[in-house]
Structure formats: C-alpha cells, structure tokens
Amino acid sequence: MKSIIDIEKLDLYYESFHALKNVDLQVPEKQVTAFIGPSGCGKSTLLRTLNRMNDMIPGTRIEGKVNIGGKNIYGDEVEVESLRKQVGMVFQQPNPFPKSIYDNVAYGPRLHGVRSKSELDELVEQSLRQSALWDEVKDFLKKSALSLSGGQQQRLCIARALAVHPDILLMDEATSALDPVSTLKIEELVQELRSKYTIVMVTHNMHQAARVSGRTVFFLNGVIVEAADTEQLFSTPKDSRTEDYISGRFG
Ligand SMILES: Nc1ncnc2c1ncn2[C@@H]1O[C@H](COP(=O)(O)OP(=O)(O)OP(=O)(O)O)[C@@H](O)[C@H]1O
Ligand SMILES: [Mg+2]
C-alpha cells in the first residue's frame, strides 16, 4: 500500500479543548478512505487539517506532522494556496458561487493563472464530464449555478474542485443534504474518480462507507480506534468499540 498522506502523532486543540489525540494514520493513494464515528468525535477536524482549513479557526493549535506526498504541510515553506490546489474539498451543503456554471468551474484555473479561453473551455468541459454533469448543463453554461438542483450543485462543486487537478479530494458528508437519487449519483461518481484521485470522505452513513470505500477509519472522542480495509472493519472488527458502533449499539 503506497500512502499519499502520512499523519504522525497529531494533536489538535481548539483553545484548551483537545480535539484530536495522538493520531497516526496513513491514507493510501488512489483509493477511497471513509471516516466514520459518532457526532463530535473529530472526523471533520481531521479532514480540515489535511488542507489547513483549520488555520481559519482562531485558537487552533496543532502538534505533530501531516505529510502529504512526503512533505510536512505544516512546515514553514508551505504555501497554503498551492496546498489547497493539491487538496480540494467539497462540503455538506453545496456552495457554488453566485456566478455562472462556467465561471464556477473556471474559477480555480483562472486564480492559478490560466487565461486562454480555449484552455479554460477545455478544463470546464473536462471537469464537468468528470463530475457527470456535462450532459445536463452543456447547453446553458452561462446560466447561474444557483438555478441548479441541490444534487447538480454538488456535482458542480466537485467539478470546481477537479478543475485545478488536485491529487486529493476531501468530502465532508457531501451527500447528507441530498435526495437518494442524487446521493447514488455522487457515490457512482466517487467510484469512477477513485482510479485518478485519492478521496477521503466523512460519512454518517455506514452503508455508504461500506459501498464506496476501500479503507475505513473509525473515530471515538478524538482518537482513531481502528483503521482497516473496509470489508475487514465491517465483517471482523478488531476492537469491541468498533463492533458496538457498526452494529448500532451507540452513536
Ligand atoms: N471551531 C471549533 N471550536 C471549538 N471546538 C470545536 C470547533 N469545531 C469543532 N469543535 C469540537 O471538536 C470536536 C470534534 O468536532 P468535529 O466537528 O471534528 O466532529 P465530527 O466528528 O465531524 O462531528 P459531526 O459528525 O457532528 O460532524 C467536537 O467536540 C466539537 O465540539
Ligand atoms: Mg463533521
């Protein structure tokens, strides 16, 4: 297993609250890894450390290392802009910009200096195809992104993230605000994307984790209890706390 993310002895504090405790984790490249666990156990917090979104929360303090592609992303020389290009993120609520569909997808490439119209056109089409939205929107790319349905908006947000060619895509409960059909579309999309990207997804839905991911990480109170191949974690968990959680005894 070749890992792209290597977390060593990571502790994270919100002021005096110790939210992540001595976390060690390796995330394999070009696979889907699911984070599961009860509300408040630190899933989103760990996800946010992977592209330094926690930097924006005052009072946050980190100890330990987060290596991505062999480089400590909390090192002095790291530029957060380029880190976020490498590590894209999709959130629970679809959050397209109040701009056209085209401009949403072109936003990242433009920010990173792409000016040529033909190049932008190509990136927009390629990203919308990858996010399985192209056929639905190709005839009205100038329309406002806000006119799309929730599921379409979420696929647009995925296209926006893919347009800058990230290595890693983080998804924080990206389907929990969507209807079942849109959820299924995104799950299928994740299956298609996994050969090209490393995907880390937080989900409250254990069936979704079992359906979509190759690795699953179970959290409790800021600690990783168990990280294993998804099939193994759900069939023969090693820790009794994992077993209690996946069999629905708490959480
Ligand atoms: N900005 C913040 N300031 C202070 N404490 C926070 C902040 N964000 C999260 N926490 C606390 O850190 C702990 C972990 O929160 P986190 O959001 O990572 O949990 P989670 O596993 O994603 O939960 P959920 O499933 O409800 O989304 C919780 O106790 C939460 O209250
Ligand atoms: Mg969360």
Coordinates of C-alpha atoms and ligand atoms in Angstrom, one line a residue:
M1 CA 0.0 0.0 0.0
K2 CA 1.5 3.3 -1.1
S3 CA 0.4 6.1 1.2
I4 CA 0.0 9.7 0.0
I5 CA -1.0 11.1 3.4
D6 CA 1.1 10.2 6.5
I7 CA -0.1 11.6 9.8
E8 CA 2.3 11.2 12.8
K9 CA 1.5 11.9 16.4
L10 CA -1.0 14.6 15.6
D11 CA -2.7 16.5 18.4
L12 CA -5.1 19.3 17.7
Y13 CA -6.5 21.8 20.3
Y14 CA -9.3 24.3 20.0
E15 CA -8.2 26.7 22.8
S16 CA -7.9 24.2 25.7
F17 CA -10.1 21.5 24.2
H18 CA -8.1 18.5 23.0
A19 CA -10.0 17.5 19.8
L20 CA -7.5 15.1 18.2
K21 CA -5.3 12.9 20.3
N22 CA -2.1 11.3 19.1
V23 CA -3.5 10.5 15.7
D24 CA -1.3 8.2 13.5
L25 CA -2.8 7.5 10.1
Q26 CA -1.7 6.5 6.6
V27 CA -4.0 7.1 3.7
P28 CA -3.4 5.0 0.6
E29 CA -3.0 6.7 -2.8
K30 CA -5.9 6.4 -5.3
Q31 CA -8.3 4.8 -3.1
V32 CA -11.4 5.9 -1.2
T33 CA -10.9 6.2 2.6
A34 CA -14.0 6.7 4.8
F35 CA -14.0 8.4 8.2
I36 CA -16.8 7.2 10.4
G37 CA -17.8 7.7 14.1
P38 CA -20.3 9.4 16.3
S39 CA -21.0 13.1 16.1
G40 CA -18.3 15.2 17.7
C41 CA -15.6 12.5 17.5
G42 CA -13.3 14.7 15.3
K43 CA -13.9 13.5 11.7
S44 CA -14.3 16.9 10.2
T45 CA -11.5 18.3 12.3
L46 CA -9.0 15.7 11.0
L47 CA -10.3 16.3 7.4
R48 CA -9.7 20.0 7.8
T49 CA -6.2 19.5 8.9
L50 CA -5.4 17.9 5.5
N51 CA -5.7 21.2 3.6
R52 CA -5.2 23.5 6.6
M53 CA -8.8 24.7 6.7
N54 CA -8.3 24.8 10.5
D55 CA -5.9 27.7 10.0
M56 CA -9.0 29.8 9.7
I57 CA -10.3 28.9 13.1
P58 CA -8.7 31.2 15.7
G59 CA -7.3 29.4 18.8
T60 CA -6.5 26.2 16.9
R61 CA -3.2 24.6 17.8
I62 CA -1.5 21.7 16.2
E63 CA 1.3 19.4 17.2
G64 CA 2.8 16.6 15.2
K65 CA 3.1 16.0 11.5
V66 CA 0.9 15.8 8.5
N67 CA 2.9 14.7 5.5
I68 CA 1.4 14.9 2.0
G69 CA 3.4 13.5 -0.8
G70 CA 6.3 13.3 1.6
K71 CA 6.2 16.9 2.7
N72 CA 5.0 18.3 6.1
I73 CA 2.2 20.6 5.2
Y74 CA 2.7 22.5 8.4
G75 CA 6.3 23.3 7.5
D76 CA 7.4 26.9 7.2
E77 CA 7.9 26.9 3.4
V78 CA 4.4 25.5 2.6
E79 CA 2.1 27.9 0.6
V80 CA -1.5 27.3 1.7
E81 CA -2.7 28.4 -1.8
S82 CA -0.8 25.6 -3.6
L83 CA -1.7 23.1 -0.8
R84 CA -5.4 23.8 -1.4
K85 CA -4.8 23.3 -5.2
Q86 CA -3.4 19.9 -4.4
V87 CA -6.0 19.0 -1.8
G88 CA -9.5 20.0 -2.8
M89 CA -12.6 20.0 -0.7
V90 CA -16.4 19.5 -1.0
F91 CA -18.7 20.3 1.9
Q92 CA -22.0 19.1 3.2
Q93 CA -24.0 22.0 1.8
P94 CA -23.4 22.6 -1.9
N95 CA -21.8 26.1 -2.0
P96 CA -21.4 27.2 -5.6
F97 CA -20.5 30.8 -6.1
P98 CA -23.3 33.1 -7.3
K99 CA -21.8 33.1 -10.8
S100 CA -22.5 31.1 -14.0
I101 CA -21.9 27.4 -14.2
Y102 CA -18.9 28.1 -16.4
D103 CA -17.4 30.7 -14.1
N104 CA -17.7 28.4 -11.1
V105 CA -15.6 25.7 -12.8
A106 CA -13.2 28.2 -14.4
Y107 CA -12.6 30.0 -11.0
G108 CA -9.7 27.9 -9.8
P109 CA -7.8 27.7 -13.1
R110 CA -8.2 31.5 -13.5
L111 CA -6.9 32.0 -9.9
H112 CA -3.9 29.9 -10.8
G113 CA -3.2 32.0 -14.0
V114 CA -4.9 30.2 -16.8
R115 CA -6.1 33.0 -19.3
S116 CA -6.6 31.3 -22.6
K117 CA -10.2 30.9 -23.5
S118 CA -9.7 27.6 -25.3
E119 CA -7.8 26.2 -22.4
L120 CA -10.5 27.3 -20.0
D121 CA -13.2 25.9 -22.2
E122 CA -11.4 22.6 -22.3
L123 CA -10.9 22.5 -18.5
V124 CA -14.5 23.4 -17.9
E125 CA -15.8 20.6 -20.2
Q126 CA -13.4 18.0 -18.9
S127 CA -14.2 18.8 -15.2
L128 CA -18.0 18.8 -15.9
R129 CA -17.6 15.5 -17.7
Q130 CA -15.6 14.0 -14.8
S131 CA -18.3 15.1 -12.3
A132 CA -21.0 13.6 -14.5
L133 CA -22.8 16.9 -15.0
W134 CA -21.8 17.9 -18.6
D135 CA -24.8 16.4 -20.4
E136 CA -27.2 18.2 -18.1
V137 CA -25.6 21.6 -18.4
K138 CA -23.7 21.8 -21.6
D139 CA -26.3 23.9 -23.4
F140 CA -26.6 26.6 -20.7
L141 CA -23.2 27.1 -19.2
K142 CA -23.9 30.8 -18.8
K143 CA -26.8 30.2 -16.5
S144 CA -26.5 30.9 -12.8
A145 CA -25.1 28.0 -10.8
L146 CA -27.8 28.8 -8.2
S147 CA -30.5 27.7 -10.7
L148 CA -29.3 24.1 -10.5
S149 CA -30.8 21.5 -8.2
G150 CA -29.0 20.6 -5.0
G151 CA -27.6 17.4 -6.4
Q152 CA -26.5 19.2 -9.6
Q153 CA -24.9 22.0 -7.4
Q154 CA -22.9 19.4 -5.5
R155 CA -21.6 17.8 -8.7
L156 CA -20.7 21.3 -9.9
C157 CA -18.8 21.8 -6.6
I158 CA -16.9 18.6 -7.4
A159 CA -16.2 19.8 -10.9
R160 CA -14.9 23.1 -9.4
A161 CA -12.6 21.1 -7.2
L162 CA -11.4 18.9 -10.0
A163 CA -10.7 21.8 -12.4
V164 CA -7.4 22.6 -10.7
H165 CA -6.2 18.9 -11.0
P166 CA -5.9 18.1 -7.3
D167 CA -4.3 14.9 -6.1
I168 CA -6.6 14.5 -3.2
L169 CA -10.3 15.3 -2.8
L170 CA -11.8 15.7 0.7
M171 CA -15.6 15.3 1.0
D172 CA -17.3 16.1 4.3
E173 CA -20.7 14.5 4.4
A174 CA -21.1 15.6 0.8
T175 CA -24.3 13.7 0.2
S176 CA -26.1 14.2 3.5
A177 CA -28.1 17.2 2.2
L178 CA -29.1 15.3 -1.0
D179 CA -32.0 13.1 -2.0
P180 CA -31.4 9.4 -2.5
V181 CA -31.1 9.6 -6.3
S182 CA -28.5 12.4 -6.2
T183 CA -26.7 10.6 -3.4
L184 CA -26.4 7.5 -5.6
K185 CA -25.1 9.6 -8.5
I186 CA -22.4 11.0 -6.3
E187 CA -21.5 7.6 -4.9
E188 CA -21.1 6.3 -8.5
L189 CA -19.1 9.3 -9.3
V190 CA -16.7 8.7 -6.4
Q191 CA -16.3 5.1 -7.7
E192 CA -15.3 6.5 -11.1
L193 CA -12.9 9.1 -9.7
R194 CA -11.0 6.8 -7.4
S195 CA -8.7 5.5 -10.1
K196 CA -7.4 9.0 -10.6
Y197 CA -7.7 10.7 -7.2
T198 CA -7.2 9.9 -3.5
I199 CA -10.6 10.5 -1.9
V200 CA -11.2 10.9 1.8
M201 CA -14.8 11.1 2.8
V202 CA -16.5 11.7 6.1
T203 CA -19.9 9.9 6.2
H204 CA -22.5 9.3 8.9
N205 CA -23.9 6.5 6.6
M206 CA -22.2 3.3 7.3
H207 CA -23.8 1.7 4.3
Q208 CA -22.2 4.4 2.2
A209 CA -18.8 3.8 3.7
A210 CA -19.2 0.0 3.1
R211 CA -20.4 0.6 -0.5
V212 CA -17.9 3.2 -1.6
S213 CA -14.6 3.0 0.3
G214 CA -11.7 0.6 0.3
R215 CA -10.4 1.7 3.7
T216 CA -12.4 2.8 6.8
V217 CA -11.2 4.7 9.8
F218 CA -13.3 4.6 13.0
F219 CA -13.0 7.6 15.4
L220 CA -14.1 8.0 19.0
N221 CA -13.6 11.1 21.2
G222 CA -10.7 12.4 19.1
V223 CA -8.9 9.1 18.9
I224 CA -8.6 6.6 16.0
V225 CA -9.9 3.3 17.4
E226 CA -9.4 1.3 14.2
A227 CA -8.3 1.8 10.6
A228 CA -8.6 -1.2 8.3
D229 CA -9.7 -2.4 4.9
T230 CA -13.4 -1.6 4.7
E231 CA -14.5 -5.2 4.3
Q232 CA -12.5 -6.3 7.2
L233 CA -13.6 -3.5 9.5
F234 CA -17.2 -4.2 8.9
S235 CA -17.0 -8.0 9.0
T236 CA -14.4 -8.7 11.7
P237 CA -13.6 -5.5 13.6
K238 CA -10.6 -5.9 16.0
D239 CA -11.8 -3.5 18.7
S240 CA -15.0 -4.1 20.6
R241 CA -15.8 -0.4 20.4
T242 CA -15.8 -0.6 16.6
E243 CA -18.1 -3.6 16.8
D244 CA -20.5 -1.8 19.1
Y245 CA -20.7 1.2 16.8
I246 CA -21.1 -0.6 13.5
S247 CA -23.7 -2.9 15.0
G248 CA -25.7 0.2 16.1
R249 CA -25.3 -0.1 19.8
F250 CA -24.3 3.6 20.1
G251 CA -23.8 6.7 18.0
Ligands
LIG1 N1 -14.3 25.7 15.7 C1 -14.4 24.9 16.9 N2 -14.1 25.5 18.1 C2 -14.2 24.7 19.2 N3 -14.4 23.4 19.2 C3 -14.7 22.8 18.1 C4 -14.7 23.5 16.8 N4 -15.0 22.7 15.8 C5 -15.2 21.5 16.4 N5 -15.1 21.6 17.8 C6 -15.2 20.5 18.7 O1 -14.3 19.5 18.4 C7 -14.9 18.2 18.5 C8 -14.8 17.5 17.1 O2 -15.6 18.2 16.2 P1 -15.8 17.7 14.7 O3 -16.6 18.8 14.0 O4 -14.5 17.4 14.2 O5 -16.6 16.4 14.9 P2 -17.3 15.5 13.8 O6 -16.8 14.1 14.1 O7 -17.1 16.0 12.4 O8 -18.9 15.5 14.2 P3 -20.2 15.5 13.2 O9 -20.4 14.1 12.9 O10 -21.3 16.0 14.1 O11 -19.9 16.4 12.1 C9 -16.3 18.4 19.0 O12 -16.3 18.2 20.4 C10 -16.6 19.9 18.6 O13 -17.5 20.4 19.5
MG2 MG -18.3 16.8 11.0

